[in-house]
C-alpha positions in Angstrom: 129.7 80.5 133.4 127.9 78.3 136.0 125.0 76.0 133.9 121.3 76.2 135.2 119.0 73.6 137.2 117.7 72.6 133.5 121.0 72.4 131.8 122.3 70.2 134.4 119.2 67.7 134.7 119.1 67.4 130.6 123.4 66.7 131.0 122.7 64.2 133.7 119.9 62.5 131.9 122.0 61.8 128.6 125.4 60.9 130.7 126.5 57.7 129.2 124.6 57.4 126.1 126.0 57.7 122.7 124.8 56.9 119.3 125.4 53.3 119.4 124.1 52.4 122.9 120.9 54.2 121.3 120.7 52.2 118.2 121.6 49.2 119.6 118.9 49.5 121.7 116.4 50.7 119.3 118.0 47.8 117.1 117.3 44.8 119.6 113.7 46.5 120.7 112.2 47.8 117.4 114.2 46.1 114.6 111.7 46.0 112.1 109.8 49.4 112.9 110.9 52.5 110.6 114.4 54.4 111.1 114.7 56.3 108.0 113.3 56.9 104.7 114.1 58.7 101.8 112.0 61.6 100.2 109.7 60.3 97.4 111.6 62.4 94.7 115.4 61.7 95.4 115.6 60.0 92.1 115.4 63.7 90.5 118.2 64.9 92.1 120.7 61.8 92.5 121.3 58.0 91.6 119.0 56.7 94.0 115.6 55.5 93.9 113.8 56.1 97.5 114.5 53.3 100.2 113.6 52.8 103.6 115.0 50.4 106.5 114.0 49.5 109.8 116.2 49.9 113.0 117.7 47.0 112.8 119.0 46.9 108.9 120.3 50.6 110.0 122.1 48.6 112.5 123.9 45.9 110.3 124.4 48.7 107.8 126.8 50.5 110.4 128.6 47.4 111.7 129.7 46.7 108.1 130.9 49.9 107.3 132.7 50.2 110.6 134.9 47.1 109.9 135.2 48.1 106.6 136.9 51.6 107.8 138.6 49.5 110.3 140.2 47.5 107.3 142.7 50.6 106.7 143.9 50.1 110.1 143.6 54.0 111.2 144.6 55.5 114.4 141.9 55.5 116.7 139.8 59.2 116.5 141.2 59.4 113.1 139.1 61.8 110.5 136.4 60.5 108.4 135.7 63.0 105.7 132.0 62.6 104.3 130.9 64.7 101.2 126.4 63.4 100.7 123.6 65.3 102.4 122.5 64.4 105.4 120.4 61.6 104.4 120.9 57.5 104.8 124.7 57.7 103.2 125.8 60.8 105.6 123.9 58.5 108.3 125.6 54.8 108.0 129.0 57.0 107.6 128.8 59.4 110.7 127.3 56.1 113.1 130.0 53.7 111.1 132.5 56.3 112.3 132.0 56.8 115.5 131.4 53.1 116.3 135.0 52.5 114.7 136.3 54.9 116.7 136.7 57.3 114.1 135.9 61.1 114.1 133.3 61.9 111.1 133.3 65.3 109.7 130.6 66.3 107.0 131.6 68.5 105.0 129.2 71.5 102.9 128.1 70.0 100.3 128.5 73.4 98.3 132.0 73.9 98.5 134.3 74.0 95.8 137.6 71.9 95.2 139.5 75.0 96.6 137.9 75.1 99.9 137.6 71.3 100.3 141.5 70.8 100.6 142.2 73.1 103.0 139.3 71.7 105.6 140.7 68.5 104.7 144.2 69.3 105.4 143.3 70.7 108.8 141.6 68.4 110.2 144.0 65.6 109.3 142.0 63.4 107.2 142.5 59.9 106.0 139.4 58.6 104.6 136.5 60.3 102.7 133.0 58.8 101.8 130.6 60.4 99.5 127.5 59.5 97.2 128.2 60.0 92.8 125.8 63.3 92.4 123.5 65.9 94.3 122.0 67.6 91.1 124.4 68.7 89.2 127.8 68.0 91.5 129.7 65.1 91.4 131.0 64.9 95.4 133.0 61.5 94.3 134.7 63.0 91.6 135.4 65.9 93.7 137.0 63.8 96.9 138.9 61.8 94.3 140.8 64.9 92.6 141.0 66.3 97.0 142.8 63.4 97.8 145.2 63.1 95.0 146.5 66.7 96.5 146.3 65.8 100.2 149.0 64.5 102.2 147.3 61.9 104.4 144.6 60.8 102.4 144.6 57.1 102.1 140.8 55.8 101.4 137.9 57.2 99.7 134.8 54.8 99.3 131.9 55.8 97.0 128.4 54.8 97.8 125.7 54.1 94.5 126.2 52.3 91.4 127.9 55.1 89.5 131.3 55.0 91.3 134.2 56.4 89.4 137.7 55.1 89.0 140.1 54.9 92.0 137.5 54.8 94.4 136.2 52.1 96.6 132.5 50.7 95.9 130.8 50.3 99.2 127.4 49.1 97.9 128.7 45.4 97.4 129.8 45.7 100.7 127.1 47.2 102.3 123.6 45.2 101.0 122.3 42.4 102.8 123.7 39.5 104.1 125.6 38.2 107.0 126.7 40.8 109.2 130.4 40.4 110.8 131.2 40.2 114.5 130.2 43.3 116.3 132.6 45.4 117.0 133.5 46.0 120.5 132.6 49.5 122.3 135.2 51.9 121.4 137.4 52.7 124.1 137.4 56.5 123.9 134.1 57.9 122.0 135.6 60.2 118.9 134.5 63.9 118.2 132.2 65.0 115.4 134.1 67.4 113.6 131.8 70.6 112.5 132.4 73.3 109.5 130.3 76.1 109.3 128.8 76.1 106.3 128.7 80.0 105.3 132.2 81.0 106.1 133.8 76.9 105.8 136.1 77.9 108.9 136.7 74.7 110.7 136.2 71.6 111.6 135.4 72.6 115.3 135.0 69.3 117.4 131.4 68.6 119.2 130.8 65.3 121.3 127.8 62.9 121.1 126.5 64.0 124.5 126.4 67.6 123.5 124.4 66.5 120.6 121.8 64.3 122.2 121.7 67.0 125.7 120.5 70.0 122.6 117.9 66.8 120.8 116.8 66.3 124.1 116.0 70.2 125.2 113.9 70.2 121.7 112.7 67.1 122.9 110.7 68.2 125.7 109.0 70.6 123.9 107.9 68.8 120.5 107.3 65.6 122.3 107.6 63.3 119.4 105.5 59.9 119.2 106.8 56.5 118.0 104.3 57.0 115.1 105.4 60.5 113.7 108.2 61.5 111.5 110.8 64.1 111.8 111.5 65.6 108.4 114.2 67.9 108.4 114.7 70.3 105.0 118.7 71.2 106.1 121.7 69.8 104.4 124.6 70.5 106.7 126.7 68.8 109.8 126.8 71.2 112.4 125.4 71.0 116.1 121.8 72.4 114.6 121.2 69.9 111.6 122.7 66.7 113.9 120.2 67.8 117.0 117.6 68.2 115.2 117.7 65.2 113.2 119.4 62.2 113.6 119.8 63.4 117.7 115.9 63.8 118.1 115.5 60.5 116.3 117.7 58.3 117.8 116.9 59.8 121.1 113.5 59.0 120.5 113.1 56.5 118.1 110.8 58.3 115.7 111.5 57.9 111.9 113.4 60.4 110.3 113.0 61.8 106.8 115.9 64.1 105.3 114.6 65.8 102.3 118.1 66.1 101.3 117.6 69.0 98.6 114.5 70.9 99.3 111.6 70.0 97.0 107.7 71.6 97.7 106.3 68.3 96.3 108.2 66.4 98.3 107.1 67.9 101.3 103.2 68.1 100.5 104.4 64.1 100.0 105.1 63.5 103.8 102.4 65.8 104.9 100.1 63.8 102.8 101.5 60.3 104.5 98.8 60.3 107.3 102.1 60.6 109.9 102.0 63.0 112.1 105.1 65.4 111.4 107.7 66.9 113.5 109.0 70.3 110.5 112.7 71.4 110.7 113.6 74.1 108.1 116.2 77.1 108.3 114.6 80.5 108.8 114.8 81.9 105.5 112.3 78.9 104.6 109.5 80.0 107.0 108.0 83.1 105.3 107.1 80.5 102.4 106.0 77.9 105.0 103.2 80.4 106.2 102.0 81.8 102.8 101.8 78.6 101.4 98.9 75.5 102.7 101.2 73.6 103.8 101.8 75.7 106.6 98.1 74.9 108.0 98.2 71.5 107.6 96.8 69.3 110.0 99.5 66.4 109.8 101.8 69.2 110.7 102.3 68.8 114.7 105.8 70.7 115.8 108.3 73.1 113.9 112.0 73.6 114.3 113.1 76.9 113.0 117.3 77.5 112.3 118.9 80.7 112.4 122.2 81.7 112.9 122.6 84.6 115.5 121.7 87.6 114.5 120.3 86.7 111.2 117.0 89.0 110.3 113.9 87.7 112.5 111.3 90.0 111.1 110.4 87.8 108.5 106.9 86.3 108.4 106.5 83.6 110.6 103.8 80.9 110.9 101.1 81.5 112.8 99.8 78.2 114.3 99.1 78.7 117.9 98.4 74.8 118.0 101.7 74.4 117.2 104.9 73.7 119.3 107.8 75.8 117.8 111.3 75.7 118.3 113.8 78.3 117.4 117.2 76.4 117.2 119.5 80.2 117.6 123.7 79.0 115.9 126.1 80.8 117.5 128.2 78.9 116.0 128.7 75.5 114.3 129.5 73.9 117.6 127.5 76.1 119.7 123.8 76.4 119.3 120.9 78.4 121.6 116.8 76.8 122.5 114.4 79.1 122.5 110.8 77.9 123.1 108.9 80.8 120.7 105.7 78.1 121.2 104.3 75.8 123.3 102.0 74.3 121.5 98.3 73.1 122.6 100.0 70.7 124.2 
């Protein structure tokens, strides 16, 4: 299938850039201005009060965790298994990974004990990080029993205060302080591994570019500011949740604000910040988006919509003419479709 005029310029303009040359950059530039922060009510729903760090701390936090994987002396493009939502955890583990030279793979936070092993098995891996509780699961607890049943399993390092026997405490390792010799470029740039989160078939392998060349197409349609935030309601690791959100940020430089597990007060929180907000939420979230105020509000500047193909579209949808709205289409977890349903007043 030959690629358009707009698929090739959006290719060419991300050739060469990873995720490190992008932080790095970010790092050096804009150390101290915002990279990430935490929804206001994470406390409810795991071991962690709400935190915040600039690009630079983001930075140090991944060059420690990198040697620290290195430590274990794995082969290079090795499997990283990482059971947290995609929040500051799933973060510093899938940009520690890659700048080790290691291929993260996040895995649904959902699935049982049962289905973990055999994703684990297949894509060959021989460390696993993960965070003590998402409401009522216990990921570390869960990696822990995983590994005692898989073959090549050789690491599993807990982030959080509430780390359970036979598994590594990263915090210690991780705070602030002096941070070692930065680790040279990796010689060949490792996959992110993908599982689809309905049917767990996988991990499918997607590269860095592919990510960044689908943040950028989104990109050019929300046109994000330094000053506005992404918040992203999704929870998985495929091609749509890593575009959408740490792709657009990093790509951009705009902060980004995983709500982790979706909580209404939490979003009226951001809304409320006086930021201007860049909305990503799966489809079957929308219809409650435009009942609700929220979905009027005038901090609210772009939406991303998620739907996997074929999934019902006759739901309501907002309707904010103002708006710039994306419809992110999943073909697959490693395969995902733009549509512009928007363009916004701008």
């Amino acid at each position: 299938m030959r690629m358009g005029s707009d698929e090739i310029s959006i290719g060419a303009l991300v050739e060469g850039l990873d995720f490190d040359s992008l932080l790095k950059a970010l790092a050096a530039r804009r150390g101290y201005e915002p990279a990430f922060r935490d929804p206001p009510g994470r406390r409810d729903w795991s071991d962690f009060s709400p935190n915040a760090f600039g690009f630079a701390e983001l930075d140090g936090r991944v060059d420690r965790l990198a040697n620290l994987l290195l430590l274990a002396k794995p082969q290079a493009g090795a499997c990283v298994a990482i059971l947290a939502p995609l929040g500051p955890e799933a973060l510093v583990s899938i940009l520690a990974s890659l700048r080790a030279g290691l291929s993260p793979m996040l895995l649904p936070a959902h699935a049982k004990e049962a289905e973990l092993l055999p994703i684990i098995e297949r894509s060959g891996a021989v460390m696993a990080l993960g965070v003590p509780r998402i409401g009522e699961l216990q990921p570390l607890h869960l990696l822990r029993d995983v590994a005692a049943r898989s073959f090549g399993m050789r690491f599993i390092g807990g982030f959080g205060a509430r780390v359970p026997d036979g598994v590594a405490a990263l915090e210690p390792l991780l705070g602030h302080g002096a941070t070692p010799s930065a680790l040279p470029p990796a010689a060949n740039r490792a996959p992110i591994r993908v599982v689809d989160g309905h049917s767990l078939a996988g991990p499918f392998t997607v590269s860095e570019k592919e990510v960044l060349a689908k943040a950028l197409e989104i990109s050019r349609v929300l046109k994000p500011l330094a000053s506005s935030r992404i918040v992203t309601t999704l929870v998985g690791g495929d091609l749509a949740a890593l575009a959408t959100g740490p792709g657009i940020a990093l790509l951009t430089g705009v902060e980004l604000l995983p709500l982790g597990l979706f909580v209404l007060d939490d979003l009226r929180a951001c809304l409320e910040g006086g930021r201007m907000v860049h909305l990503v939420i799966p489809a079957a979230l929308e219809p409650a988006l435009a009942r609700s105020r929220l979905g009027g509000h005038k901090s609210l500047t772009s939406l991303v919509v998620t739907r996997r193909a074929g999934e019902d579209d006759g739901l309501p949808r907002l309707d904010r003419p103002d708006l710039a709205i994306v419809d992110v289409i999943t073909h697959a977890p490693e395969r995902v479709e733009i549509r512009r349903r928007n363009p916004g007043s701008a």
